[in-house]
């Protein structure tokens, strides 16, 4: 049973809701309430925590508050460390960016599916799944500049191993990024080997800015060792010390070799700047890492992306590096929502929230409520979460049990306002006896259950492979594949479940021997884990169904199952197509 609902809440009803935790603002429930000078109210702990990060703007209307009127301590403003790093020289934002307004309604949509349409009144279900889907809206003008501009830093490995064709292909890929950024987007370029160097300050990609960026790219020369942390620190400082800020900021990091100074992920994570390891959605700077070829350190590159809310991509074939970059920027240039937080609340006494498997999205679970921090969402991106409930018996047969209320709040980047979206209450009928039709399992719920099974299998197999136990790793993949094939969705001939089965088989093939695992299997598995953990597309070698696959036909890529299995959004596919067409025309 499914439901779909979308609402931009406005008017008096939203005034009784805390815009931070999205809970009711009711006095007498043991929580102090703070009302700001702009008349919006919040739970005292919620707004105090918000202000501790130095945020003096109202989360509801973005009005700037006078810190002297706040009943809690406000941290001093952080000063740009210009004397330390000299990066407070970013080009000012364009007036079009500063005056940007929403060009139309940007509605996030909530859909829900219960596993079955009914539960018999005499039955209790200790682990009953409800699927919650969050769907982002499309871009208003995909071919124009009516989208949210971005601040992007590319951090490029120019160590000795990049000499020759590799470096030339990287130059070509970065030039493609430059060509597809708008005049309100800003780009900085950092190179690293034994040391790091900023080749381009944060510049708008106007005609002059693009010329400077291309000159910086052409100046790249290979030589020296590999110090990834040095490059990351410099790239992070560029974003930290900005005088002005576009709403969206991100880092692209590419490396083809082993780090000479950090030999395992824990050493690398200790060296990472705190700002890219923040779990705070308001200060999110994801690092999207690209492991180039078969000699890079996939474990370190995956650890960096995982800690920063980014994705890890594995570029197995040097020829598709531009397409892999295109996949990434196709998403980054289409962000339509930020700081999205999903809340699920019990709607009846006795109905308890047991579990929400959310991958690497931070969640907080109690009996009565579950909260998932989703963060940024790309245009037409969909994220799905199974909410497992404990459902008690019903004392009143032939009635309905209200299970949960589903809602979310996010920052709309056109209006720069927080928008609450209230989903429809999820209910289920409770007959004396369930008919076969009422007991039929929802394919949507079963598909997501299969995806979680695959994600868990990849993680467990990768762990065993790292211990040198490939036999056990392959056994896990075989067993989960058999389980998947007996699922309701697979038996119904579901295309998405078939693609999940193919994914397991491809990973199993890459674990045939330790040499093969270390050469390609590790990176392939880790990029898959990264993609499933964030429900976001990443390059994965020659993965079936991906628009990056060399033998993929246009008809195959157009299938809904292929897009859902790989998490590729329409904006991503369009950008990859553009890259592929450019490469083909350039080779003629």
Coordinates of C-alpha atoms in Angstrom, one line a residue:
X1 CA 0.0 0.0 0.0
X2 CA 1.5 3.3 -1.0
X3 CA 0.9 7.0 -0.3
X4 CA 2.3 10.2 -1.7
X5 CA 2.0 13.7 -0.4
X6 CA 3.8 17.0 -0.8
X7 CA 3.0 20.3 1.0
X8 CA 4.8 23.5 1.5
X9 CA 3.5 24.4 4.9
X10 CA 2.7 28.0 5.4
X11 CA 0.6 30.1 7.7
X12 CA -0.3 29.8 11.4
X13 CA 0.0 26.0 11.6
X14 CA 3.8 26.1 11.0
X15 CA 4.2 28.6 13.9
X16 CA 3.5 25.8 16.4
X17 CA 6.5 23.8 15.1
X18 CA 10.2 24.0 16.0
X19 CA 11.9 24.5 12.6
X20 CA 15.0 22.7 13.9
X21 CA 13.7 19.4 15.3
X22 CA 10.3 19.7 13.7
X23 CA 8.5 18.8 17.0
X24 CA 5.5 20.6 18.5
X25 CA 6.1 23.7 20.5
X26 CA 3.8 23.0 23.5
X27 CA 4.3 24.5 26.9
X28 CA 4.1 22.3 30.0
X29 CA 6.1 19.4 28.5
X30 CA 9.4 20.0 30.3
X31 CA 11.1 21.9 27.5
X32 CA 11.8 25.6 27.6
X33 CA 10.7 27.6 24.5
X34 CA 12.7 30.5 23.1
X35 CA 10.9 33.2 21.0
X36 CA 13.2 35.3 18.9
X37 CA 12.9 39.0 18.0
X38 CA 11.5 38.0 14.6
X39 CA 8.6 36.2 16.5
X40 CA 9.6 32.6 15.5
X41 CA 9.8 30.1 18.4
X42 CA 12.1 27.2 19.0
X43 CA 12.9 24.7 21.7
X44 CA 15.6 26.2 23.9
X45 CA 18.1 23.3 23.5
X46 CA 17.6 23.3 19.7
X47 CA 18.3 26.9 19.2
X48 CA 21.1 27.0 21.7
X49 CA 22.9 24.3 19.9
X50 CA 22.3 26.1 16.6
X51 CA 23.8 29.3 17.9
X52 CA 26.8 27.5 19.4
X53 CA 28.0 27.1 15.7
X54 CA 28.0 30.9 15.3
X55 CA 24.7 31.0 13.4
X56 CA 22.8 34.2 14.2
X57 CA 20.2 33.8 11.5
X58 CA 16.7 32.6 12.2
X59 CA 16.3 29.1 10.8
X60 CA 12.7 29.9 9.8
X61 CA 12.9 33.3 8.1
X62 CA 16.7 33.9 7.9
X63 CA 16.4 37.2 9.8
X64 CA 19.7 38.3 11.5
X65 CA 19.5 38.4 15.2
X66 CA 21.2 40.8 17.6
X67 CA 23.4 38.6 19.7
X68 CA 22.8 40.9 22.7
X69 CA 19.2 39.9 22.7
X70 CA 20.0 36.1 23.0
X71 CA 19.8 34.4 26.4
X72 CA 22.8 32.2 25.7
X73 CA 26.4 32.6 24.9
X74 CA 27.3 33.3 21.3
X75 CA 30.8 32.2 20.3
X76 CA 33.1 34.9 18.9
X77 CA 33.2 35.2 15.1
X78 CA 36.0 33.2 13.6
X79 CA 38.5 35.4 11.8
X80 CA 39.9 34.5 8.5
X81 CA 43.4 33.2 8.9
X82 CA 44.7 35.4 6.2
X83 CA 48.1 35.9 7.8
X84 CA 48.4 32.1 8.2
X85 CA 47.4 30.8 4.8
X86 CA 46.6 33.9 2.6
X87 CA 43.4 32.4 1.0
X88 CA 40.9 35.2 1.9
X89 CA 41.2 36.4 -1.7
X90 CA 38.2 34.7 -3.3
X91 CA 36.5 36.6 -6.1
X92 CA 33.3 38.3 -4.8
X93 CA 30.0 36.6 -5.7
X94 CA 28.1 38.0 -8.7
X95 CA 25.2 40.3 -8.0
X96 CA 22.9 37.7 -9.7
X97 CA 23.9 35.2 -7.0
X98 CA 23.3 37.7 -4.1
X99 CA 19.9 38.6 -5.4
X100 CA 18.8 35.1 -6.4
X101 CA 15.2 34.2 -5.6
X102 CA 13.2 31.0 -6.1
X103 CA 12.0 30.7 -9.7
X104 CA 9.2 28.4 -8.7
X105 CA 8.0 25.9 -6.1
X106 CA 10.7 23.5 -5.2
X107 CA 8.7 20.8 -3.5
X108 CA 10.3 17.8 -1.9
X109 CA 7.9 14.9 -2.0
X110 CA 7.4 12.2 0.6
X111 CA 6.0 8.7 -0.4
X112 CA 5.3 5.8 1.9
X113 CA 4.7 2.1 1.4
X114 CA 3.6 -0.5 4.0
X115 CA 4.9 -4.0 3.5
X116 CA 1.3 -5.3 3.3
X117 CA -2.1 -3.6 3.1
X118 CA -3.3 -5.3 6.4
X119 CA -2.2 -7.0 9.6
X120 CA -4.8 -9.2 11.3
X121 CA -6.1 -7.8 14.5
X122 CA -4.9 -10.7 16.6
X123 CA -1.4 -10.5 15.3
X124 CA 1.5 -8.4 16.6
X125 CA 4.5 -7.6 14.4
X126 CA 7.8 -6.9 16.2
X127 CA 9.7 -5.9 13.1
X128 CA 7.2 -4.5 10.5
X129 CA 8.7 -2.5 7.7
X130 CA 7.4 0.8 6.3
X131 CA 9.3 2.3 3.3
X132 CA 9.7 6.1 3.3
X133 CA 10.9 7.7 0.1
X134 CA 12.1 11.3 -0.2
X135 CA 12.1 12.7 -3.8
X136 CA 13.8 15.9 -4.7
X137 CA 12.2 18.2 -7.4
X138 CA 13.6 18.7 -10.9
X139 CA 15.7 21.7 -11.8
X140 CA 13.5 24.6 -13.0
X141 CA 15.9 25.4 -15.9
X142 CA 18.4 22.5 -16.4
X143 CA 20.1 24.2 -19.4
X144 CA 20.3 27.7 -17.9
X145 CA 21.8 29.4 -14.9
X146 CA 18.7 29.4 -12.7
X147 CA 20.3 26.8 -10.4
X148 CA 22.2 27.1 -7.2
X149 CA 25.9 28.1 -7.8
X150 CA 28.8 26.2 -6.3
X151 CA 32.2 26.8 -4.8
X152 CA 34.4 23.9 -6.0
X153 CA 38.0 23.0 -5.2
X154 CA 39.8 20.4 -7.4
X155 CA 42.8 18.8 -5.7
X156 CA 44.9 16.9 -8.2
X157 CA 47.7 14.4 -7.8
X158 CA 50.7 15.4 -9.9
X159 CA 53.2 12.9 -8.4
X160 CA 55.7 11.2 -10.7
X161 CA 53.3 8.3 -11.4
X162 CA 51.0 10.7 -13.2
X163 CA 53.5 11.4 -15.9
X164 CA 52.3 11.0 -19.5
X165 CA 48.8 10.0 -20.6
X166 CA 47.4 10.0 -17.1
X167 CA 48.2 13.7 -16.6
X168 CA 46.9 14.7 -20.1
X169 CA 43.6 12.9 -19.4
X170 CA 43.3 14.7 -16.1
X171 CA 43.9 18.0 -17.8
X172 CA 41.2 17.2 -20.3
X173 CA 38.8 16.2 -17.5
X174 CA 39.3 19.4 -15.5
X175 CA 38.8 21.5 -18.7
X176 CA 35.5 19.8 -19.1
X177 CA 34.5 20.8 -15.6
X178 CA 35.6 24.4 -16.3
X179 CA 33.5 24.5 -19.5
X180 CA 30.4 23.3 -17.7
X181 CA 30.5 25.7 -14.8
X182 CA 28.4 28.8 -14.9
X183 CA 29.5 32.4 -14.4
X184 CA 28.2 32.4 -10.7
X185 CA 30.1 29.2 -9.9
X186 CA 33.6 29.5 -8.5
X187 CA 36.6 27.2 -8.9
X188 CA 39.9 26.8 -7.3
X189 CA 42.7 24.4 -8.4
X190 CA 45.2 22.8 -6.1
X191 CA 48.0 20.3 -7.1
X192 CA 50.0 18.1 -4.8
X193 CA 52.9 15.7 -4.9
X194 CA 55.5 15.9 -2.1
X195 CA 54.2 19.4 -1.4
X196 CA 51.0 21.2 -2.4
X197 CA 50.4 24.3 -4.4
X198 CA 47.4 26.5 -5.1
X199 CA 47.4 27.2 -8.8
X200 CA 44.1 29.2 -9.0
X201 CA 42.4 31.1 -6.2
X202 CA 38.6 30.8 -5.9
X203 CA 37.5 32.5 -9.2
X204 CA 34.1 32.9 -10.8
X205 CA 34.0 31.0 -14.1
X206 CA 33.4 34.0 -16.3
X207 CA 35.2 34.2 -19.6
X208 CA 38.3 35.7 -17.9
X209 CA 38.0 33.2 -15.0
X210 CA 37.8 30.2 -17.4
X211 CA 40.9 31.5 -19.2
X212 CA 42.8 31.7 -15.9
X213 CA 41.6 28.2 -14.9
X214 CA 42.7 26.7 -18.2
X215 CA 46.1 28.3 -17.9
X216 CA 46.4 26.8 -14.4
X217 CA 45.5 23.4 -15.8
X218 CA 48.0 23.6 -18.6
X219 CA 50.7 24.5 -16.1
X220 CA 50.4 21.1 -14.3
X221 CA 53.6 19.1 -14.3
X222 CA 54.2 15.6 -12.9
X223 CA 57.0 14.8 -10.4
X224 CA 57.7 13.9 -6.8
X225 CA 56.0 11.8 -4.2
X226 CA 52.4 11.7 -2.9
X227 CA 51.1 13.6 0.2
X228 CA 47.4 13.6 0.0
X229 CA 46.9 15.2 3.4
X230 CA 48.9 18.3 2.2
X231 CA 46.7 18.8 -0.8
X232 CA 43.5 18.3 1.3
X233 CA 44.6 20.8 3.9
X234 CA 45.3 23.4 1.3
X235 CA 42.0 22.8 -0.5
X236 CA 40.0 22.9 2.8
X237 CA 41.7 26.2 3.9
X238 CA 40.6 27.8 0.7
X239 CA 37.0 27.0 1.5
X240 CA 37.3 27.9 5.2
X241 CA 38.8 31.3 4.6
X242 CA 36.3 32.5 1.9
X243 CA 35.1 36.0 2.5
X244 CA 31.9 35.2 0.6
X245 CA 30.2 31.8 0.2
X246 CA 28.0 30.2 -2.4
X247 CA 25.4 27.9 -0.8
X248 CA 27.0 24.7 -2.1
X249 CA 30.7 23.9 -1.5
X250 CA 32.6 20.7 -2.4
X251 CA 36.0 19.2 -3.0
X252 CA 37.0 16.8 -5.8
X253 CA 40.2 14.8 -4.9
X254 CA 42.0 12.6 -7.4
X255 CA 45.0 10.4 -6.8
X256 CA 46.6 7.5 -8.6
X257 CA 49.1 6.2 -6.1
X258 CA 50.0 5.2 -2.6
X259 CA 50.5 7.9 -0.1
X260 CA 54.1 8.3 1.0
X261 CA 53.3 9.7 4.5
X262 CA 50.1 7.9 5.6
X263 CA 50.0 4.1 5.3
X264 CA 46.5 3.4 6.6
X265 CA 43.1 5.1 6.9
X266 CA 43.4 5.9 10.6
X267 CA 46.7 7.8 10.0
X268 CA 45.1 9.8 7.2
X269 CA 41.9 10.6 9.2
X270 CA 44.0 12.1 12.0
X271 CA 45.5 14.5 9.6
X272 CA 42.2 15.7 8.0
X273 CA 41.0 19.2 8.9
X274 CA 38.0 19.1 11.3
X275 CA 35.8 21.0 8.9
X276 CA 35.6 18.2 6.5
X277 CA 34.9 15.6 9.2
X278 CA 32.0 17.6 10.7
X279 CA 28.7 15.8 11.2
X280 CA 26.9 19.2 11.2
X281 CA 24.8 19.5 8.0
X282 CA 25.1 23.3 8.2
X283 CA 28.8 23.1 7.6
X284 CA 29.0 20.3 5.2
X285 CA 32.0 20.1 2.8
X286 CA 31.9 16.7 1.1
X287 CA 35.1 15.4 -0.5
X288 CA 34.4 13.3 -3.5
X289 CA 37.4 11.1 -4.1
X290 CA 38.6 9.5 -7.3
X291 CA 41.0 6.5 -7.2
X292 CA 42.7 6.5 -10.6
X293 CA 44.0 3.2 -12.0
X294 CA 44.9 0.0 -10.1
X295 CA 47.8 1.4 -7.9
X296 CA 45.9 4.0 -5.8
X297 CA 45.2 3.4 -2.1
X298 CA 41.5 2.6 -2.2
X299 CA 41.2 2.2 1.5
X300 CA 42.5 5.7 2.2
X301 CA 40.5 7.4 -0.6
X302 CA 37.3 5.6 0.6
X303 CA 38.0 6.7 4.3
X304 CA 38.4 10.3 3.2
X305 CA 35.1 10.4 1.3
X306 CA 33.3 8.4 4.0
X307 CA 34.4 10.8 6.8
X308 CA 33.3 13.9 4.8
X309 CA 29.9 12.8 3.5
X310 CA 31.3 12.4 0.0
X311 CA 31.5 9.5 -2.4
X312 CA 34.4 7.3 -3.5
X313 CA 34.8 6.6 -7.2
X314 CA 37.0 3.9 -8.8
X315 CA 38.3 4.8 -12.3
X316 CA 39.4 1.5 -13.6
X317 CA 39.9 2.6 -17.2
X318 CA 42.0 5.8 -17.7
X319 CA 39.9 6.7 -20.7
X320 CA 36.7 7.4 -18.7
X321 CA 38.2 9.9 -16.2
X322 CA 36.4 12.8 -17.8
X323 CA 33.1 10.9 -17.7
X324 CA 33.6 10.1 -14.0
X325 CA 34.1 13.8 -13.3
X326 CA 31.0 14.5 -15.4
X327 CA 28.9 12.1 -13.3
X328 CA 30.1 13.9 -10.1
X329 CA 29.6 17.5 -11.3
X330 CA 26.3 16.6 -12.9
X331 CA 25.1 16.1 -9.3
X332 CA 27.0 19.0 -7.7
X333 CA 25.6 21.5 -10.2
X334 CA 22.0 20.4 -9.5
X335 CA 21.6 20.7 -5.7
X336 CA 18.1 21.8 -4.9
X337 CA 17.8 21.2 -1.2
X338 CA 20.1 21.4 1.8
X339 CA 20.1 20.3 5.4
X340 CA 17.2 17.9 4.8
X341 CA 16.1 16.2 8.0
X342 CA 13.5 13.3 8.0
X343 CA 11.4 12.7 11.1
X344 CA 9.2 9.7 11.6
X345 CA 6.9 9.6 14.7
X346 CA 4.7 6.9 16.3
X347 CA 1.1 7.7 15.6
X348 CA -0.5 5.3 18.1
X349 CA 0.2 4.0 21.6
X350 CA 2.1 0.8 21.5
X351 CA 3.5 1.4 18.0
X352 CA 7.3 1.8 18.5
X353 CA 10.1 2.6 16.1
X354 CA 12.6 -0.2 16.3
X355 CA 15.2 0.5 13.6
X356 CA 16.0 2.7 10.6
X357 CA 18.9 1.3 8.6
X358 CA 20.2 4.6 7.1
X359 CA 23.7 3.7 5.9
X360 CA 26.0 6.6 6.6
X361 CA 23.2 9.1 7.1
X362 CA 23.2 9.9 10.8
X363 CA 20.1 8.8 12.7
X364 CA 18.7 9.1 16.2
X365 CA 16.1 6.5 17.3
X366 CA 13.8 6.3 20.3
X367 CA 10.6 4.3 20.8
X368 CA 8.5 7.3 19.8
X369 CA 10.6 9.0 17.1
X370 CA 13.3 8.4 14.5
X371 CA 15.3 11.3 12.9
X372 CA 17.6 10.9 9.8
X373 CA 19.9 13.7 8.7
X374 CA 19.9 13.4 4.9
X375 CA 21.7 16.6 4.0
X376 CA 22.0 17.8 0.4
X377 CA 19.8 16.4 -2.3
X378 CA 20.4 16.6 -6.1
X379 CA 17.6 17.4 -8.5
X380 CA 15.3 14.4 -9.0
X381 CA 17.3 12.4 -6.5
X382 CA 15.5 9.8 -4.4
X383 CA 16.5 8.4 -1.0
X384 CA 14.6 5.5 0.6
X385 CA 14.6 4.4 4.2
X386 CA 13.0 1.3 5.7
X387 CA 11.5 2.1 9.1
X388 CA 11.0 -1.0 11.2
X389 CA 8.1 -0.8 13.7
X390 CA 6.8 -2.9 16.5
X391 CA 3.1 -3.1 15.9
X392 CA 0.9 -4.5 18.8
X393 CA -2.3 -6.5 18.5
X394 CA -5.5 -4.5 17.9
X395 CA -8.3 -4.7 20.4
X396 CA -10.8 -3.5 17.8
X397 CA -11.0 -5.7 14.7
X398 CA -12.0 -4.2 11.4
X399 CA -10.5 -0.8 12.2
X400 CA -7.3 0.9 11.2
X401 CA -4.1 1.3 13.2
X402 CA -2.3 4.6 12.7
X403 CA 1.4 3.6 12.4
X404 CA 3.5 6.7 11.9
X405 CA 3.5 10.4 10.9
X406 CA 6.2 11.3 8.4
X407 CA 7.6 14.7 7.8
X408 CA 10.8 16.5 6.8
X409 CA 12.2 20.0 6.8
X410 CA 14.9 21.3 4.3
X411 CA 16.4 24.5 3.2
X412 CA 15.2 25.6 -0.2
X413 CA 18.1 27.1 -2.1
X414 CA 16.1 29.4 -4.3
X415 CA 14.3 31.2 -1.4
X416 CA 17.0 30.4 1.3
X417 CA 14.1 29.4 3.6
X418 CA 13.5 26.3 5.6
X419 CA 10.5 24.5 4.1
X420 CA 8.5 21.9 6.2
X421 CA 6.9 19.1 4.2
X422 CA 4.2 17.1 6.0
X423 CA 3.5 13.6 4.7
X424 CA 0.2 11.7 5.0
X425 CA -0.3 9.6 8.2
X426 CA 0.5 6.0 7.5
X427 CA -2.3 3.6 8.5
X428 CA -3.0 0.0 8.1
X429 CA -6.3 -2.0 8.3
X430 CA -6.7 -4.7 11.0
X431 CA -9.3 -7.3 9.8
X432 CA -10.1 -10.5 11.7
X433 CA -8.4 -12.5 8.9
X434 CA -6.2 -11.2 6.1
X435 CA -7.0 -12.2 2.5
X436 CA -4.2 -13.3 0.2
X437 CA -4.3 -9.9 -1.5
X438 CA -4.0 -8.2 1.9
X439 CA -1.0 -10.3 2.7
X440 CA 0.8 -9.7 -0.6
X441 CA 4.2 -8.1 -0.1
X442 CA 4.9 -4.7 -1.6
X443 CA 7.5 -4.9 -4.3
X444 CA 8.7 -1.4 -3.3
X445 CA 9.4 -2.5 0.2
X446 CA 11.0 -5.8 -0.9
X447 CA 13.3 -4.0 -3.4
X448 CA 14.7 -1.8 -0.7
X449 CA 15.1 -4.8 1.6
X450 CA 17.1 -6.5 -1.2
X451 CA 19.2 -3.4 -1.6
X452 CA 20.1 -3.4 2.1
X453 CA 20.9 -7.1 1.9
X454 CA 23.3 -6.4 -1.0
X455 CA 24.9 -3.4 0.7
X456 CA 25.4 -5.5 3.9
X457 CA 26.8 -8.4 1.8
X458 CA 29.4 -6.2 0.1
X459 CA 30.6 -4.8 3.4
X460 CA 30.9 -8.2 5.1
X461 CA 32.7 -9.7 2.1
X462 CA 35.1 -6.8 1.9
X463 CA 35.9 -7.2 5.6
X464 CA 36.6 -10.9 5.2
X465 CA 38.7 -10.3 2.0
X466 CA 40.9 -7.8 3.9
X467 CA 41.5 -10.6 6.4
X468 CA 42.7 -12.7 3.6
X469 CA 39.7 -15.1 3.8
X470 CA 38.4 -14.9 0.2
X471 CA 36.7 -18.2 0.5
X472 CA 34.5 -16.9 3.3
X473 CA 33.9 -13.6 1.4
X474 CA 32.7 -15.5 -1.6
X475 CA 30.5 -17.7 0.5
X476 CA 28.8 -14.6 2.0
X477 CA 28.1 -13.2 -1.5
X478 CA 26.8 -16.6 -2.7
X479 CA 24.5 -17.0 0.3
X480 CA 23.1 -13.5 0.0
X481 CA 22.6 -13.9 -3.7
X482 CA 20.6 -17.1 -3.1
X483 CA 18.5 -15.2 -0.5
X484 CA 17.9 -12.4 -2.9
X485 CA 16.7 -14.8 -5.7
X486 CA 14.1 -16.2 -3.3
X487 CA 12.7 -12.8 -2.5
X488 CA 9.2 -11.7 -3.6
X489 CA 10.5 -9.0 -5.9
X490 CA 13.0 -11.3 -7.6
X491 CA 10.4 -14.1 -8.1
X492 CA 8.2 -11.4 -9.7
X493 CA 10.9 -10.7 -12.3
X494 CA 11.8 -7.3 -10.8
X495 CA 14.5 -5.6 -12.9
X496 CA 16.0 -3.8 -10.0
X497 CA 16.5 -7.0 -8.0
X498 CA 18.1 -8.6 -11.1
X499 CA 20.6 -5.7 -11.2
X500 CA 21.3 -6.2 -7.5
X501 CA 22.0 -9.9 -8.2
X502 CA 24.4 -8.9 -11.0
X503 CA 26.2 -6.5 -8.7
X504 CA 26.9 -9.4 -6.2
X505 CA 28.1 -11.6 -9.1
X506 CA 30.5 -8.9 -10.4
X507 CA 32.0 -8.4 -6.9
X508 CA 32.3 -12.2 -6.5
X509 CA 34.2 -12.4 -9.8
X510 CA 36.6 -9.8 -8.6
X511 CA 37.4 -11.8 -5.5
X512 CA 38.5 -14.9 -7.5
X513 CA 42.1 -14.5 -6.2
X514 CA 44.0 -12.3 -3.8
X515 CA 45.9 -10.7 -6.7
X516 CA 42.7 -9.8 -8.5
X517 CA 41.1 -8.5 -5.3
X518 CA 44.0 -6.2 -4.6
X519 CA 44.2 -5.0 -8.2
X520 CA 40.5 -4.3 -8.8
X521 CA 38.2 -6.0 -6.3
X522 CA 39.0 -3.8 -3.3
X523 CA 38.4 -0.5 -5.1
X524 CA 35.3 -1.9 -6.8
X525 CA 33.8 -3.2 -3.5
X526 CA 34.6 0.1 -1.6
X527 CA 33.1 2.3 -4.3
X528 CA 29.9 0.1 -4.1
X529 CA 29.8 0.5 -0.3
X530 CA 30.2 4.2 -0.7
X531 CA 27.4 4.5 -3.2
X532 CA 25.0 2.4 -1.1
X533 CA 25.9 4.1 2.1
X534 CA 24.9 7.5 0.7
X535 CA 22.4 6.3 -1.9
X536 CA 24.3 8.4 -4.3
X537 CA 26.0 7.5 -7.6
X538 CA 29.7 7.0 -7.9
X539 CA 32.0 5.7 -10.7
X540 CA 32.5 1.9 -10.2
X541 CA 34.8 0.6 -12.9
X542 CA 32.6 -0.9 -15.6
X543 CA 29.6 -1.5 -13.4
X544 CA 26.5 -2.9 -15.2
X545 CA 23.7 -0.5 -15.7
X546 CA 25.8 2.6 -15.2
X547 CA 25.9 5.3 -17.8
X548 CA 29.7 5.0 -17.6
X549 CA 29.7 1.4 -18.7
X550 CA 31.5 1.1 -22.0
X551 CA 29.0 -1.4 -23.5
X552 CA 25.9 0.1 -22.1
X553 CA 23.3 1.0 -24.8
X554 CA 21.1 4.1 -24.6
X555 CA 18.0 1.9 -24.2
X556 CA 19.5 0.2 -21.2
X557 CA 20.5 3.4 -19.5
X558 CA 17.1 4.9 -20.0
X559 CA 15.5 2.1 -17.9
X560 CA 14.2 3.2 -14.5
X561 CA 15.8 0.1 -12.9
X562 CA 19.2 1.0 -14.1
X563 CA 19.0 4.5 -12.8
X564 CA 17.6 3.4 -9.4
X565 CA 20.2 0.6 -9.0
X566 CA 23.1 3.0 -9.7
X567 CA 21.5 6.1 -8.0
X568 CA 22.2 8.1 -11.2
X569 CA 20.0 11.2 -11.6
X570 CA 18.9 12.7 -14.9
X571 CA 21.3 15.6 -14.4
X572 CA 24.2 13.2 -14.0
X573 CA 23.3 11.2 -17.0
X574 CA 22.9 14.4 -19.1
X575 CA 26.4 15.5 -18.1
X576 CA 28.0 12.1 -18.8
X577 CA 26.3 12.1 -22.2
X578 CA 27.8 15.5 -22.9
X579 CA 31.2 14.3 -21.9
X580 CA 31.0 11.1 -24.0
X581 CA 29.8 13.1 -27.0
X582 CA 32.7 15.5 -26.6
X583 CA 35.2 12.7 -26.3
X584 CA 33.9 11.1 -29.5
X585 CA 33.9 14.3 -31.5
X586 CA 37.5 15.0 -30.3
X587 CA 38.7 11.6 -31.4
X588 CA 37.5 12.0 -34.9

